[in-house]
Amino acid sequence: MADNSIESLDLERAPERLGDAAYREMKERIIRGVYRPGHKLTVRAIAQDLEVSTTPARDAINRLTSEGALVYAGPKTVVVPVLDAAALREITLTRLALEGLASEQAAQHGAPADVEELKSLQKLINSALDDKRYTDALWHNKEFHFTIYRLSGLPQLVSMIESLWLRIGPSLHNLYPEFAEEKYGVRNHEIAMEALAERDAASLRAAMENDIRDGYRRLKRANLERDAGRSS
Amino acid sequence: MADNSIESLDLERAPERLGDAAYREMKERIIRGVYRPGHKLTVRAIAQDLEVSTTPARDAINRLTSEGALVYAGPKTVVVPVLDAAALREITLTRLALEGLASEQAAQHGAPADVEELKSLQKLINSALDDKRYTDALWHNKEFHFTIYRLSGLPQLVSMIESLWLRIGPSLHNLYPEFAEEKYGVRNHEIAMEALAERDAASLRAAMENDIRDGYRRLKRANLERDAGRSS
DNA sequence: GCGAGAATTTTGTTGCAACAAAATTGCGAA
DNA sequence: TTCGCAATTTTGTTGCAACAAAATTCTCGC
């Protein structure tokens, strides 16, 4: 047996598989709202879209399914999930726990340069909202959050949070444009930036939690309206 | 297009794929300590072990890898992870957040029958420890925790917690038998059962968090000793 | 029109062979 | 012995065909 004294020194040694690329592309499409809730996905269609064979396409779909980003709507039918009230609540509770933790930890590592980056991201969000480019606003909003979470220095935690965003992402797209009217989240983001500058963990956590709760309320309201509209 | 007014009514519709069975079997083997940290896994070997072809075996390994239960030690080398101090800390922080949340929610749904089930699980743990059947003790301990977590009524949360246990599981096996000397966790479990009977969410959470922290301290100590022993 | 059921098409899974690339082994020089 | 390097073996990925099963379409009777 070889001497493997390095052991835990080998980080980020994942090779670049075709299936990984397919997975990443699918992920981005889901977050960007290309596939809306209820959209049915088939292996062969994805393979054609991404110009790969069925194997990597199937890999990507399976991975997304096991993460909860896609769900079975039948034995041979995989769709982008339509979140019901219970699922929405569960994801929100989990987000509060995980993103709250990440925020707290991030407060301990925030440098001035990070605050600057957040500021410029916030500008991007604002101007996207002004121009009614809602998909862009959502994207920059995601970057804002994850810029903070990455500061936690806890990469596995960050990727768990990512999988939660993958689950709510599609529903968010169904919310716009009403969602944006009130300049969603701006106030919370401002408080978050201040808190990070002051390395105030509790305040940063509170600001991020408020942001999550705000979004939750809007999503819930939108869902109720949709369900009411459907039964008529 | 068909009328799909059922939408979110379709739960648990996953078909039984061969790859799923392979995944579950691998998961159990990892938790039970069949594969120890550092163990190298190959597609063809797993396929032979589980008596399936390479495709389902590969599916299982990929899924486990994307969950973090297995890691790359090289471009073509997948191993059961050897946790370093940083990874151990990160998992513990995440466990505290997620298992704390699950405990809190569980407190609201605990029925007398559930407390009884926990009591009988605790007896199994105790007798396993007395007989020095450490693998069994670990297994029943896992059941104890998840019996509580499942009471939360948040299935997605529970499966996220499962994936965390998959990550620390192998390391736990390297801990025994010293690990068990002090009747690990018994006191915390007793408090947890009382708290559940009284539907005291804060106490239940505290008890479970203490249990997690206890385990963390032991793991950290064992890791330090191992590392010290290796450099000599 | 409309629903039930058959006929047809589409779909996911599985096993496998080929290939490139990585891991391992073997060997020889210092 | 130990180190470097080449030969060899092992390995993961990929594409694909076959198959069973599910989804869809079509048809016919009412």
Short mmCIF file of C-alpha atoms (C1' of nucleotides) in Angstrom, two decimals:
data_model
loop_
_atom_site.label_atom_id
_atom_site.label_comp_id
_atom_site.label_asym_id
_atom_site.label_seq_id
_atom_site.Cartn_x
_atom_site.Cartn_y
_atom_site.Cartn_z
CA MET A 1 0.00 0.00 0.00
CA ALA A 2 1.19 3.47 -0.83
CA ASP A 3 2.09 6.02 1.78
CA ASN A 4 -0.87 8.33 1.82
CA SER A 5 0.28 10.71 4.49
CA ILE A 6 -1.22 13.65 2.69
CA GLU A 7 -4.75 12.50 3.39
CA SER A 8 -6.78 15.62 3.93
CA LEU A 9 -4.48 17.85 1.90
CA ASP A 10 -6.28 17.01 -1.32
CA LEU A 11 -8.95 19.61 -1.79
CA GLU A 12 -10.92 20.50 -4.86
CA ARG A 13 -9.62 17.54 -6.78
CA ALA A 14 -12.80 16.85 -8.62
CA PRO A 15 -12.26 16.15 -12.32
CA GLU A 16 -14.38 17.93 -14.88
CA ARG A 17 -16.96 15.45 -15.98
CA LEU A 18 -19.49 16.09 -18.69
CA GLY A 19 -22.22 15.30 -16.23
CA ASP A 20 -20.97 18.04 -13.93
CA ALA A 21 -21.17 20.60 -16.69
CA ALA A 22 -24.71 19.47 -17.47
CA TYR A 23 -25.56 19.71 -13.80
CA ARG A 24 -24.22 23.23 -13.50
CA GLU A 25 -25.99 24.37 -16.63
CA MET A 26 -29.27 22.91 -15.43
CA LYS A 27 -28.79 24.55 -12.07
CA GLU A 28 -28.27 27.92 -13.63
CA ARG A 29 -31.28 27.50 -15.86
CA ILE A 30 -33.45 26.60 -12.91
CA ILE A 31 -32.27 29.58 -10.87
CA ARG A 32 -32.62 31.88 -13.86
CA GLY A 33 -36.17 30.70 -14.36
CA VAL A 34 -35.74 29.03 -17.73
CA TYR A 35 -37.63 26.05 -16.36
CA ARG A 36 -40.72 27.13 -14.46
CA PRO A 37 -42.56 25.19 -11.75
CA GLY A 38 -44.44 22.33 -13.34
CA HIS A 39 -42.12 22.09 -16.33
CA LYS A 40 -41.56 18.46 -17.28
CA LEU A 41 -38.03 17.33 -17.96
CA THR A 42 -36.99 14.29 -19.97
CA VAL A 43 -33.57 12.77 -20.30
CA ARG A 44 -33.50 12.88 -24.06
CA ALA A 45 -34.76 16.45 -24.25
CA ILE A 46 -32.10 17.65 -21.83
CA ALA A 47 -29.46 15.70 -23.69
CA GLN A 48 -30.47 17.48 -26.88
CA ASP A 49 -30.64 20.90 -25.22
CA LEU A 50 -27.17 20.57 -23.74
CA GLU A 51 -25.78 18.69 -26.73
CA VAL A 52 -24.54 15.72 -24.79
CA SER A 53 -25.58 12.09 -24.79
CA THR A 54 -28.17 10.65 -22.48
CA THR A 55 -25.74 9.52 -19.80
CA PRO A 56 -24.56 12.92 -18.58
CA ALA A 57 -28.07 14.31 -18.96
CA ARG A 58 -29.43 11.52 -16.85
CA ASP A 59 -26.67 12.11 -14.29
CA ALA A 60 -27.63 15.75 -14.02
CA ILE A 61 -31.33 15.04 -13.63
CA ASN A 62 -30.69 12.38 -11.02
CA ARG A 63 -28.46 14.64 -9.04
CA LEU A 64 -30.93 17.50 -9.15
CA THR A 65 -33.69 15.11 -8.12
CA SER A 66 -31.78 13.76 -5.15
CA GLU A 67 -31.14 17.34 -4.06
CA GLY A 68 -34.82 18.13 -4.19
CA ALA A 69 -34.43 20.68 -6.98
CA LEU A 70 -36.55 18.44 -9.17
CA VAL A 71 -39.27 16.06 -8.05
CA TYR A 72 -41.14 13.07 -9.34
CA ALA A 73 -44.67 13.79 -10.48
CA GLY A 74 -45.05 10.19 -11.59
CA PRO A 75 -42.86 7.11 -12.01
CA LYS A 76 -41.41 8.41 -15.23
CA THR A 77 -42.06 12.09 -14.91
CA VAL A 78 -39.66 14.57 -13.38
CA VAL A 79 -40.80 18.17 -12.99
CA VAL A 80 -39.67 21.44 -11.49
CA PRO A 81 -41.51 21.39 -8.14
CA VAL A 82 -44.58 23.46 -7.44
CA LEU A 83 -44.18 24.28 -3.76
CA ASP A 84 -47.19 23.92 -1.53
CA ALA A 85 -47.58 25.75 1.78
CA ALA A 86 -45.97 23.01 3.87
CA ALA A 87 -42.92 22.72 1.63
CA LEU A 88 -42.51 26.47 1.57
CA ARG A 89 -42.63 26.65 5.34
CA GLU A 90 -40.16 23.81 5.72
CA ILE A 91 -37.66 25.34 3.36
CA THR A 92 -37.99 28.69 5.05
CA LEU A 93 -37.37 27.25 8.51
CA THR A 94 -34.32 25.47 7.20
CA ARG A 95 -33.08 28.55 5.43
CA LEU A 96 -33.40 30.59 8.60
CA ALA A 97 -31.30 28.05 10.48
CA LEU A 98 -28.62 27.62 7.82
CA GLU A 99 -28.39 31.11 6.41
CA GLY A 100 -28.60 32.51 9.92
CA LEU A 101 -25.63 30.41 10.91
CA ALA A 102 -23.67 31.37 7.82
CA SER A 103 -24.35 35.06 8.43
CA GLU A 104 -23.21 34.83 12.01
CA GLN A 105 -19.97 33.19 10.99
CA ALA A 106 -19.50 35.61 8.13
CA ALA A 107 -19.59 38.57 10.50
CA GLN A 108 -16.34 37.37 11.98
CA HIS A 109 -14.50 37.43 8.68
CA GLY A 110 -15.87 40.46 6.88
CA ALA A 111 -13.24 42.84 5.51
CA PRO A 112 -13.81 46.36 4.12
CA ALA A 113 -13.33 45.05 0.61
CA ASP A 114 -16.23 42.67 1.13
CA VAL A 115 -18.52 45.50 2.16
CA GLU A 116 -17.54 47.34 -1.00
CA GLU A 117 -18.39 44.34 -3.09
CA LEU A 118 -21.79 44.12 -1.45
CA LYS A 119 -22.40 47.78 -2.13
CA SER A 120 -21.75 47.38 -5.81
CA LEU A 121 -23.96 44.29 -5.91
CA GLN A 122 -26.72 46.29 -4.25
CA LYS A 123 -26.37 48.93 -6.95
CA LEU A 124 -26.81 46.24 -9.56
CA ILE A 125 -29.92 45.02 -7.80
CA ASN A 126 -31.39 48.50 -7.59
CA SER A 127 -30.82 49.41 -11.19
CA ALA A 128 -32.14 46.05 -12.35
CA LEU A 129 -35.29 46.68 -10.35
CA ASP A 130 -35.59 50.20 -11.78
CA ASP A 131 -35.37 48.83 -15.29
CA LYS A 132 -37.77 46.02 -14.46
CA ARG A 133 -35.15 43.43 -15.34
CA TYR A 134 -36.46 41.09 -12.71
CA THR A 135 -34.45 38.05 -13.65
CA ASP A 136 -31.28 40.09 -13.29
CA ALA A 137 -32.45 41.50 -9.98
CA LEU A 138 -33.02 38.01 -8.68
CA TRP A 139 -29.61 36.94 -9.88
CA HIS A 140 -27.78 39.81 -8.24
CA ASN A 141 -29.81 39.31 -5.10
CA LYS A 142 -28.55 35.75 -5.02
CA GLU A 143 -24.99 36.96 -5.43
CA PHE A 144 -25.48 39.43 -2.58
CA HIS A 145 -26.58 36.69 -0.23
CA PHE A 146 -23.91 34.22 -1.22
CA THR A 147 -21.14 36.78 -1.05
CA ILE A 148 -21.98 37.03 2.62
CA TYR A 149 -22.42 33.32 3.15
CA ARG A 150 -19.11 32.52 1.55
CA LEU A 151 -17.40 34.75 4.09
CA SER A 152 -18.36 32.17 6.71
CA GLY A 153 -15.49 30.04 5.48
CA LEU A 154 -17.78 27.02 5.63
CA PRO A 155 -17.99 25.70 2.06
CA GLN A 156 -20.14 22.68 2.78
CA LEU A 157 -22.65 24.86 4.54
CA VAL A 158 -22.72 27.20 1.57
CA SER A 159 -23.49 24.38 -0.81
CA MET A 160 -26.29 23.15 1.40
CA ILE A 161 -27.75 26.64 1.27
CA GLU A 162 -27.36 26.63 -2.49
CA SER A 163 -29.51 23.54 -2.75
CA LEU A 164 -32.22 25.30 -0.78
CA TRP A 165 -32.13 28.25 -3.16
CA LEU A 166 -32.47 25.83 -6.00
CA ARG A 167 -35.69 24.66 -4.47
CA ILE A 168 -37.32 28.07 -4.06
CA GLY A 169 -35.73 29.71 -7.09
CA PRO A 170 -38.39 28.73 -9.61
CA SER A 171 -41.21 29.92 -7.37
CA LEU A 172 -39.59 33.31 -7.06
CA HIS A 173 -39.83 33.84 -10.78
CA ASN A 174 -43.56 33.36 -10.64
CA LEU A 175 -43.74 36.22 -8.20
CA TYR A 176 -42.47 39.00 -10.33
CA PRO A 177 -43.29 41.67 -11.16
CA GLU A 178 -45.51 42.42 -8.17
CA PHE A 179 -42.71 41.11 -6.06
CA ALA A 180 -40.44 44.00 -6.90
CA GLU A 181 -42.79 46.91 -6.54
CA GLU A 182 -41.73 47.67 -3.02
CA LYS A 183 -38.02 47.44 -3.68
CA TYR A 184 -37.84 44.12 -2.00
CA GLY A 185 -35.13 43.63 0.53
CA VAL A 186 -33.31 46.89 0.12
CA ARG A 187 -33.65 47.95 3.71
CA ASN A 188 -32.56 44.58 5.04
CA HIS A 189 -29.55 44.61 2.75
CA GLU A 190 -28.50 48.01 3.99
CA ILE A 191 -28.66 46.89 7.58
CA ALA A 192 -26.73 43.78 6.67
CA MET A 193 -23.93 45.81 5.11
CA GLU A 194 -23.69 48.03 8.16
CA ALA A 195 -23.65 45.04 10.46
CA LEU A 196 -20.92 43.39 8.44
CA ALA A 197 -18.81 46.55 8.53
CA GLU A 198 -19.16 46.61 12.30
CA ARG A 199 -18.67 42.86 12.60
CA ASP A 200 -21.91 42.68 14.51
CA ALA A 201 -22.86 39.03 14.18
CA ALA A 202 -26.24 39.27 15.84
CA SER A 203 -27.36 42.20 13.70
CA LEU A 204 -26.14 40.61 10.50
CA ARG A 205 -27.99 37.44 11.31
CA ALA A 206 -31.14 39.38 12.17
CA ALA A 207 -31.00 41.36 8.94
CA MET A 208 -30.59 38.26 6.82
CA GLU A 209 -33.32 36.44 8.69
CA ASN A 210 -35.65 39.36 8.14
CA ASP A 211 -34.87 39.27 4.47
CA ILE A 212 -35.75 35.60 4.34
CA ARG A 213 -38.96 36.13 6.28
CA ASP A 214 -39.96 39.00 4.00
CA GLY A 215 -39.56 36.82 0.97
CA TYR A 216 -41.47 34.04 2.66
CA ARG A 217 -44.47 36.29 3.35
CA ARG A 218 -44.61 37.40 -0.25
CA LEU A 219 -44.31 33.89 -1.58
CA LYS A 220 -47.02 32.68 0.72
CA ARG A 221 -49.33 35.46 -0.29
CA ALA A 222 -48.69 34.82 -3.97
CA ASN A 223 -49.37 31.13 -3.50
CA LEU A 224 -52.63 31.81 -1.76
CA GLU A 225 -53.72 34.09 -4.56
CA ARG A 226 -52.75 31.52 -7.15
CA ASP A 227 -54.65 28.76 -5.39
CA ALA A 228 -57.68 31.00 -4.96
CA GLY A 229 -57.56 31.93 -8.62
CA ARG A 230 -57.33 28.31 -9.66
CA SER A 231 -60.41 27.16 -7.79
CA SER A 232 -62.61 29.79 -9.42
CA MET B 1 -51.87 19.28 -22.76
CA ALA B 2 -53.38 17.18 -20.00
CA ASP B 3 -55.28 18.64 -17.10
CA ASN B 4 -52.81 18.42 -14.27
CA SER B 5 -54.88 19.97 -11.56
CA ILE B 6 -53.56 17.53 -9.00
CA GLU B 7 -50.13 19.11 -9.03
CA SER B 8 -48.81 18.87 -5.50
CA LEU B 9 -50.97 15.91 -4.54
CA ASP B 10 -48.42 13.44 -5.82
CA LEU B 11 -46.15 12.54 -2.95
CA GLU B 12 -43.73 9.67 -2.59
CA ARG B 13 -44.10 8.64 -6.20
CA ALA B 14 -40.51 7.63 -6.67
CA PRO B 15 -40.13 4.37 -8.56
CA GLU B 16 -37.81 1.72 -7.20
CA ARG B 17 -34.68 1.92 -9.25
CA LEU B 18 -31.76 -0.44 -8.91
CA GLY B 19 -29.54 2.54 -8.30
CA ASP B 20 -31.65 3.58 -5.34
CA ALA B 21 -31.26 0.19 -3.76
CA ALA B 22 -27.51 0.39 -4.29
CA TYR B 23 -27.50 3.85 -2.76
CA ARG B 24 -29.40 2.73 0.31
CA GLU B 25 -27.19 -0.30 0.80
CA MET B 26 -24.04 1.83 0.50
CA LYS B 27 -25.49 4.32 2.94
CA GLU B 28 -26.15 1.65 5.49
CA ARG B 29 -22.71 0.17 5.07
CA ILE B 30 -21.10 3.55 5.59
CA ILE B 31 -23.12 4.25 8.73
CA ARG B 32 -22.50 0.75 10.03
CA GLY B 33 -18.80 1.22 9.55
CA VAL B 34 -18.22 -1.39 6.86
CA TYR B 35 -16.26 1.19 4.94
CA ARG B 36 -13.84 3.07 7.15
CA PRO B 37 -12.35 6.52 6.58
CA GLY B 38 -9.77 6.32 3.85
CA HIS B 39 -11.34 3.26 2.23
CA LYS B 40 -11.14 3.52 -1.53
CA LEU B 41 -14.22 2.71 -3.56
CA THR B 42 -14.34 1.70 -7.21
CA VAL B 43 -17.33 1.37 -9.45
CA ARG B 44 -16.59 -2.17 -10.48
CA ALA B 45 -15.88 -3.34 -6.94
CA ILE B 46 -19.15 -1.92 -5.67
CA ALA B 47 -21.00 -3.40 -8.60
CA GLN B 48 -19.62 -6.81 -7.69
CA ASP B 49 -20.32 -6.37 -3.97
CA LEU B 50 -23.92 -5.42 -4.59
CA GLU B 51 -24.36 -7.80 -7.51
CA VAL B 52 -25.53 -5.19 -9.97
CA SER B 53 -23.95 -3.83 -13.12
CA THR B 54 -21.74 -0.78 -13.22
CA THR B 55 -24.49 1.71 -14.01
CA PRO B 56 -26.41 1.52 -10.72
CA ALA B 57 -23.15 1.24 -8.79
CA ARG B 58 -21.86 4.36 -10.47
CA ASP B 59 -25.16 6.11 -9.75
CA ALA B 60 -24.86 5.29 -6.06
CA ILE B 61 -21.26 6.46 -5.82
CA ASN B 62 -22.03 9.68 -7.65
CA ARG B 63 -24.96 10.43 -5.41
CA LEU B 64 -22.97 9.74 -2.27
CA THR B 65 -20.18 11.93 -3.58
CA SER B 66 -22.45 14.86 -4.36
CA GLU B 67 -23.84 14.55 -0.84
CA GLY B 68 -20.37 14.72 0.64
CA ALA B 69 -20.55 11.23 2.09
CA LEU B 70 -17.70 10.27 -0.21
CA VAL B 71 -14.96 12.55 -1.48
CA TYR B 72 -12.42 12.65 -4.25
CA ALA B 73 -8.87 11.91 -3.17
CA GLY B 74 -7.74 12.15 -6.77
CA PRO B 75 -9.31 12.47 -10.22
CA LYS B 76 -10.23 8.78 -10.30
CA THR B 77 -10.19 7.96 -6.65
CA VAL B 78 -13.22 8.16 -4.39
CA VAL B 79 -12.75 7.48 -0.70
CA VAL B 80 -14.64 7.60 2.55
CA PRO B 81 -13.58 10.99 3.92
CA VAL B 82 -11.07 11.43 6.71
CA LEU B 83 -12.36 14.48 8.51
CA ASP B 84 -9.90 17.15 9.52
CA ALA B 85 -10.50 19.66 12.30
CA ALA B 86 -12.08 22.28 10.04
CA ALA B 87 -14.50 19.83 8.43
CA LEU B 88 -15.44 18.42 11.80
CA ARG B 89 -16.19 21.89 13.12
CA GLU B 90 -18.22 22.82 10.07
CA ILE B 91 -20.35 19.71 10.25
CA THR B 92 -20.91 20.20 13.95
CA LEU B 93 -22.02 23.80 13.52
CA THR B 94 -24.41 22.72 10.81
CA ARG B 95 -25.69 19.84 12.87
CA LEU B 96 -26.38 22.14 15.80
CA ALA B 97 -28.42 24.42 13.55
CA LEU B 98 -30.37 21.69 11.77
CA GLU B 99 -30.82 19.14 14.53
CA GLY B 100 -31.60 21.95 16.94
CA LEU B 101 -34.35 23.13 14.64
CA ALA B 102 -35.70 19.64 14.16
CA SER B 103 -35.75 19.05 17.92
CA GLU B 104 -37.59 22.26 18.57
CA GLN B 105 -40.25 21.38 16.02
CA ALA B 106 -40.44 17.83 17.30
CA ALA B 107 -41.33 19.03 20.77
CA GLN B 108 -44.60 20.31 19.41
CA HIS B 109 -45.65 16.94 18.06
CA GLY B 110 -44.42 14.44 20.64
CA ALA B 111 -47.01 11.94 21.85
CA PRO B 112 -46.70 9.56 24.81
CA ALA B 113 -46.19 6.67 22.42
CA ASP B 114 -43.14 8.41 21.02
CA VAL B 115 -41.59 8.75 24.44
CA GLU B 116 -42.15 5.04 24.96
CA GLU B 117 -40.40 4.26 21.73
CA LEU B 118 -37.46 6.39 22.76
CA LYS B 119 -37.28 4.61 26.08
CA SER B 120 -37.06 1.23 24.43
CA LEU B 121 -34.41 2.54 22.05
CA GLN B 122 -32.43 3.81 24.99
CA LYS B 123 -32.58 0.36 26.56
CA LEU B 124 -31.18 -1.07 23.35
CA ILE B 125 -28.37 1.46 23.44
CA ASN B 126 -27.54 0.69 27.04
CA SER B 127 -27.44 -3.05 26.66
CA ALA B 128 -25.41 -2.76 23.49
CA LEU B 129 -22.90 -0.64 25.37
CA ASP B 130 -22.84 -3.13 28.26
CA ASP B 131 -22.08 -5.94 25.87
CA LYS B 132 -19.52 -3.83 24.05
CA ARG B 133 -21.44 -4.17 20.79
CA TYR B 134 -20.41 -0.71 19.70
CA THR B 135 -21.67 -0.86 16.17
CA ASP B 136 -25.12 -1.74 17.48
CA ALA B 137 -24.94 1.04 20.06
CA LEU B 138 -24.13 3.54 17.35
CA TRP B 139 -26.97 2.24 15.23
CA HIS B 140 -29.55 2.52 18.02
CA ASN B 141 -28.22 5.92 18.94
CA LYS B 142 -28.89 7.01 15.40
CA GLU B 143 -32.42 5.65 15.62
CA PHE B 144 -32.94 7.53 18.88
CA HIS B 145 -31.98 10.82 17.30
CA PHE B 146 -33.96 10.32 14.13
CA THR B 147 -37.05 9.17 15.94
CA ILE B 148 -37.08 12.62 17.48
CA TYR B 149 -36.21 14.44 14.29
CA ARG B 150 -38.92 12.72 12.33
CA LEU B 151 -41.46 14.06 14.80
CA SER B 152 -40.72 17.50 13.42
CA GLY B 153 -42.90 16.65 10.44
CA LEU B 154 -40.25 18.17 8.18
CA PRO B 155 -39.08 15.35 5.92
CA GLN B 156 -36.71 17.38 3.81
CA LEU B 157 -34.99 18.65 6.92
CA VAL B 158 -34.64 15.11 8.19
CA SER B 159 -32.96 13.97 5.02
CA MET B 160 -30.54 16.88 5.16
CA ILE B 161 -29.64 15.80 8.67
CA GLU B 162 -29.20 12.25 7.43
CA SER B 163 -26.62 13.40 4.96
CA LEU B 164 -24.69 15.04 7.77
CA TRP B 165 -24.70 11.83 9.78
CA LEU B 166 -23.40 10.06 6.73
CA ARG B 167 -20.43 12.39 6.81
CA ILE B 168 -19.48 11.86 10.46
CA GLY B 169 -20.60 8.25 10.71
CA PRO B 170 -17.36 6.66 9.60
CA SER B 171 -15.30 8.78 11.99
CA LEU B 172 -17.44 7.65 14.90
CA HIS B 173 -16.48 4.06 14.30
CA ASN B 174 -12.83 4.91 14.69
CA LEU B 175 -13.61 6.23 18.12
CA TYR B 176 -14.77 3.10 19.79
CA PRO B 177 -14.22 1.52 22.20
CA GLU B 178 -12.83 4.40 24.27
CA PHE B 179 -15.81 6.38 23.09
CA ALA B 180 -18.24 4.25 25.01
CA GLU B 181 -16.51 3.97 28.33
CA GLU B 182 -18.42 6.81 29.89
CA LYS B 183 -21.83 5.71 28.68
CA TYR B 184 -21.89 8.37 26.07
CA GLY B 185 -24.95 10.48 25.82
CA VAL B 186 -27.11 8.69 28.33
CA ARG B 187 -27.72 11.72 30.46
CA ASN B 188 -28.57 13.93 27.51
CA HIS B 189 -30.96 11.34 26.18
CA GLU B 190 -32.76 11.15 29.51
CA ILE B 191 -33.23 14.90 29.60
CA ALA B 192 -34.41 14.81 25.99
CA MET B 193 -37.07 12.25 26.79
CA GLU B 194 -38.31 14.27 29.74
CA ALA B 195 -38.40 17.42 27.66
CA LEU B 196 -40.33 15.69 24.91
CA ALA B 197 -42.87 14.36 27.42
CA GLU B 198 -43.36 17.88 28.70
CA ARG B 199 -43.34 19.37 25.20
CA ASP B 200 -40.59 21.72 26.32
CA ALA B 201 -39.04 22.78 23.04
CA ALA B 202 -36.17 24.78 24.51
CA SER B 203 -35.10 21.97 26.81
CA LEU B 204 -35.32 19.36 24.12
CA ARG B 205 -33.22 21.47 21.82
CA ALA B 206 -30.67 22.10 24.55
CA ALA B 207 -30.41 18.42 25.37
CA MET B 208 -29.87 17.43 21.76
CA GLU B 209 -27.37 20.21 21.25
CA ASN B 210 -25.45 19.07 24.29
CA ASP B 211 -25.39 15.57 22.91
CA ILE B 212 -23.96 16.84 19.67
CA ARG B 213 -21.36 18.95 21.45
CA ASP B 214 -20.34 16.01 23.62
CA GLY B 215 -19.74 13.89 20.58
CA TYR B 216 -17.83 16.71 18.95
CA ARG B 217 -15.43 17.04 21.88
CA ARG B 218 -14.70 13.35 21.84
CA LEU B 219 -14.16 13.27 18.11
CA LYS B 220 -11.85 16.24 18.28
CA ARG B 221 -9.81 14.69 21.03
CA ALA B 222 -9.55 11.40 19.17
CA ASN B 223 -8.45 13.21 16.03
CA LEU B 224 -5.77 15.09 17.91
CA GLU B 225 -4.45 11.87 19.37
CA ARG B 226 -4.47 10.20 16.01
CA ASP B 227 -2.59 13.06 14.40
CA ALA B 228 -0.09 13.15 17.22
CA GLY B 229 0.44 9.42 16.91
CA ARG B 230 0.99 9.69 13.18
CA SER B 231 3.72 12.31 13.33
CA SER B 232 5.80 10.23 15.76
"C1'" DG C 1 -69.81 15.66 -26.91
"C1'" DC C 2 -67.43 12.45 -23.99
"C1'" DG C 3 -65.44 8.88 -21.52
"C1'" DA C 4 -63.27 4.12 -21.54
"C1'" DG C 5 -59.97 1.36 -23.30
"C1'" DA C 6 -56.83 -0.14 -26.82
"C1'" DA C 7 -52.93 1.07 -29.78
"C1'" DT C 8 -48.95 3.70 -30.22
"C1'" DT C 9 -45.26 6.50 -28.85
"C1'" DT C 10 -42.21 8.11 -25.51
"C1'" DT C 11 -39.52 7.44 -21.57
"C1'" DG C 12 -36.10 5.86 -17.87
"C1'" DT C 13 -33.19 2.24 -16.65
"C1'" DT C 14 -29.85 -1.03 -17.34
"C1'" DG C 15 -25.82 -3.47 -19.11
"C1'" DC C 16 -21.95 -3.18 -21.80
"C1'" DA C 17 -17.97 -2.11 -24.81
"C1'" DA C 18 -14.60 1.30 -26.06
"C1'" DC C 19 -11.60 4.84 -24.79
"C1'" DA C 20 -8.65 8.02 -22.45
"C1'" DA C 21 -6.54 8.83 -18.34
"C1'" DA C 22 -4.95 7.84 -13.85
"C1'" DA C 23 -3.07 4.62 -10.48
"C1'" DT C 24 -0.11 0.98 -9.67
"C1'" DT C 25 3.58 -2.01 -10.32
"C1'" DG C 26 8.05 -3.24 -11.81
"C1'" DC C 27 12.62 -2.24 -12.79
"C1'" DG C 28 16.97 -0.35 -12.90
"C1'" DA C 29 20.29 3.27 -11.50
"C1'" DA C 30 22.51 5.69 -7.81
"C1'" DT D 1 17.75 0.66 0.19
"C1'" DT D 2 15.57 4.46 -2.28
"C1'" DC D 3 14.25 7.23 -5.89
"C1'" DG D 4 12.78 8.13 -10.65
"C1'" DC D 5 10.60 6.53 -14.61
"C1'" DA D 6 8.54 3.45 -17.82
"C1'" DA D 7 5.35 -0.48 -18.57
"C1'" DT D 8 1.14 -2.31 -17.27
"C1'" DT D 9 -3.20 -2.58 -15.18
"C1'" DT D 10 -7.13 -0.56 -13.41
"C1'" DT D 11 -10.51 2.93 -13.47
"C1'" DG D 12 -14.36 6.36 -14.59
"C1'" DT D 13 -16.86 8.21 -18.22
"C1'" DT D 14 -19.42 8.11 -22.19
"C1'" DG D 15 -22.51 6.67 -25.86
"C1'" DC D 16 -25.72 3.46 -27.22
"C1'" DA D 17 -29.05 -0.35 -27.94
"C1'" DA D 18 -32.53 -3.15 -25.85
"C1'" DC D 19 -36.26 -3.58 -22.86
"C1'" DA D 20 -40.13 -2.87 -19.87
"C1'" DA D 21 -43.21 0.32 -18.37
"C1'" DA D 22 -45.55 4.58 -18.34
"C1'" DA D 23 -47.63 8.40 -20.84
"C1'" DT D 24 -50.07 9.85 -24.67
"C1'" DT D 25 -53.00 9.56 -28.59
"C1'" DC D 26 -56.55 7.59 -31.04
"C1'" DT D 27 -60.78 5.21 -31.67
"C1'" DC D 28 -65.14 3.62 -30.89
"C1'" DG D 29 -69.42 3.21 -28.45
"C1'" DC D 30 -72.76 5.68 -26.08
#
